[in-house]
C-alpha positions as MATLAB code, in Angstrom:
seq = 'MAKLISKSASYDDLSRMPDDVVAELVHGDLFASPRPAFRHARAQGRLFRHLARAFEDGENGPGGWWIVAEPEIRLYGSAVVPDLAGWRLARVPDYPDVNNFDIPPDWLCEVVSPSTERHDRVRKLPFYAGHGVQHAWIVDPQLKMLEVLRLSEGHWLTVATHAGDDVVRAEPFEAIELNLGWLWLE';
ca = [
      67.167  273.566  155.913;
      64.444  275.665  157.419;
      64.578  273.343  160.802;
      61.657  273.663  163.116;
      63.365  274.384  166.419;
      59.911  274.646  168.799;
      56.719  275.129  168.642;
      54.869  277.161  171.230;
      58.187  279.506  171.355;
      57.690  283.425  172.092;
      60.128  286.139  171.451;
      62.210  285.584  174.089;
      62.913  281.946  172.625;
      63.800  283.472  169.006;
      66.229  286.429  171.089;
      68.381  283.412  172.609;
      69.103  282.247  169.146;
      72.451  281.866  167.970;
      74.130  284.549  165.584;
      74.938  282.139  162.726;
      71.627  281.461  161.838;
      68.326  283.141  160.719;
      65.572  282.734  163.191;
      61.870  283.103  162.523;
      59.032  283.007  164.610;
      55.729  282.188  162.040;
      52.703  281.560  164.145;
      54.127  280.372  167.330;
      56.874  278.241  165.556;
      60.574  278.411  165.751;
      62.738  277.944  162.653;
      66.270  278.149  162.200;
      68.016  278.526  158.821;
      71.803  278.322  158.160;
      72.834  281.859  157.277;
      72.676  281.940  153.188;
      75.704  280.366  150.955;
      77.439  282.940  148.541;
      75.399  282.411  145.452;
      72.077  283.331  147.426;
      73.894  286.273  148.942;
      75.361  288.081  145.921;
      71.868  287.489  143.781;
      70.548  289.308  147.275;
      73.173  292.091  147.668;
      73.185  292.977  143.576;
      69.146  293.322  143.892;
      69.155  295.193  146.800;
      71.702  297.733  145.381;
      70.278  297.825  142.126;
      66.551  298.526  143.532;
      67.802  300.918  146.269;
      69.630  303.263  143.972;
      66.662  303.787  141.877;
      63.674  303.717  144.290;
      65.389  304.671  147.482;
      68.339  307.220  146.441;
      66.132  307.717  143.300;
      69.290  307.641  141.053;
      67.981  306.529  137.599;
      64.531  305.929  138.864;
      61.754  307.432  140.557;
      62.444  306.742  144.411;
      59.615  306.798  146.817;
      60.117  303.594  148.580;
      62.648  302.269  151.801;
      64.193  299.039  150.548;
      65.862  297.127  153.224;
      67.881  294.120  153.253;
      67.034  291.471  155.891;
      64.492  293.680  158.307;
      63.125  291.733  161.172;
      58.985  292.371  161.116;
      57.167  291.669  164.209;
      53.562  290.928  163.233;
      50.939  289.434  165.866;
      53.053  287.259  167.548;
      55.661  286.175  164.622;
      58.782  287.155  163.743;
      59.812  286.687  159.639;
      63.480  287.748  157.713;
      62.455  288.233  154.182;
      65.837  288.236  152.153;
      64.732  292.293  150.855;
      61.757  294.214  151.708;
      60.115  297.621  150.638;
      58.019  300.241  151.951;
      56.616  302.994  149.965;
      57.307  306.712  151.234;
      53.354  307.071  150.943;
      52.535  304.726  153.475;
      56.120  304.989  155.766;
      56.787  308.318  155.745;
      59.745  308.137  157.848;
      62.186  305.643  157.941;
      61.413  303.947  161.392;
      64.146  303.739  163.757;
      63.750  300.513  165.325;
      65.507  297.041  165.124;
      62.156  295.580  164.044;
      59.443  296.673  161.983;
      55.369  296.355  163.287;
      54.408  297.690  159.703;
      53.560  294.909  156.873;
      55.917  295.804  154.003;
      54.535  296.847  150.340;
      56.757  294.341  148.513;
      59.427  291.755  149.413;
      61.919  289.302  148.145;
      62.543  285.933  148.669;
      65.703  284.715  147.689;
      65.220  280.871  147.737;
      67.685  277.941  148.180;
      67.433  274.214  148.475;
      67.720  274.687  151.877;
      64.661  277.653  152.400;
      62.433  277.419  149.703;
      59.763  274.994  151.395;
      59.674  277.283  154.246;
      59.382  280.274  152.326;
      57.007  279.160  149.956;
      54.870  277.276  152.442;
      55.334  278.871  155.550;
      56.192  282.136  154.868;
      54.223  283.339  151.654;
      50.773  282.479  153.154;
      52.078  285.025  156.220;
      53.035  287.598  154.314;
      49.120  287.273  152.357;
      47.353  287.277  155.346;
      49.230  290.406  156.451;
      48.305  292.212  153.282;
      51.725  292.341  151.758;
      50.781  293.457  148.245;
      53.698  292.127  145.995;
      56.352  289.189  146.655;
      59.223  288.008  144.445;
      60.970  284.658  144.716;
      64.455  284.674  143.074;
      66.178  281.255  142.523;
      70.129  281.594  141.901;
      70.204  278.116  141.315;
      67.765  277.703  138.441;
      68.452  281.553  137.620;
      64.661  282.276  137.866;
      62.843  285.661  139.356;
      58.770  284.916  139.895;
      56.721  288.212  140.316;
      53.657  287.762  142.651;
      50.587  289.950  143.727;
      48.089  289.729  146.177;
      44.776  288.760  144.707;
      41.565  288.220  147.211;
      43.949  286.722  149.542;
      46.095  284.589  147.559;
      49.474  284.945  145.420;
      48.781  285.229  141.905;
      51.833  284.603  139.668;
      51.768  287.588  137.151;
      55.352  287.004  135.461;
      58.452  284.363  135.395;
      61.473  285.195  134.024;
      64.624  283.348  133.627;
      68.448  283.569  132.790;
      69.420  287.130  131.098;
      66.212  288.592  130.517;
      65.713  291.800  131.207;
      62.537  292.563  132.989;
      60.267  295.448  134.328;
      58.788  293.783  137.442;
      56.127  295.444  139.498;
      55.804  297.136  141.263;
      59.270  298.497  140.064;
      58.516  298.418  136.338;
      59.639  301.758  136.436;
      63.297  300.572  135.532;
      64.765  297.824  133.742;
      66.491  294.811  135.734;
      68.776  292.539  133.858;
      68.669  289.538  135.648;
      71.938  288.125  134.237;
      73.509  290.483  136.471;
      72.442  288.556  139.570;
      73.359  285.355  139.065;
      77.158  283.774  139.933;
      78.763  282.773  136.729;
];
């Protein structure tokens, strides 16, 4: 569960958090979540490999993106860690050699679990929308679902929901097929 640690926290408070948690600072509130369980980590890792091959390496896909696992994104006093994020090369042509990003991604993915879903949906998705992230995916390994969201007039619009073993083309990565069954732990 994403636990509220402190209100009116700072980056210094964030940096003092132990390594065995995912710590995030959202509008001054410091939250800590346990490291992901295996089901979550597996879905995240497989999705990262699939997208990075096609969109970063250009292997059986168009390239044109930086795809990053668990980047720390610092924006206007907040620090969040999506499970995956992507920046179009047209907007960020050189990979930043930093330990945190100060440029909102073009796409992000939150792999939810019972302990993080509320935090990801209630706190982080509005934060991302407020900073102009155009695309978001919510992956739920327990329910074996992918929810595809697009920013529209400052709010998230669900453009597709897929489940089980569906083979999908999900924006903004519709140039390739994604077999969802490959993500789930059986």
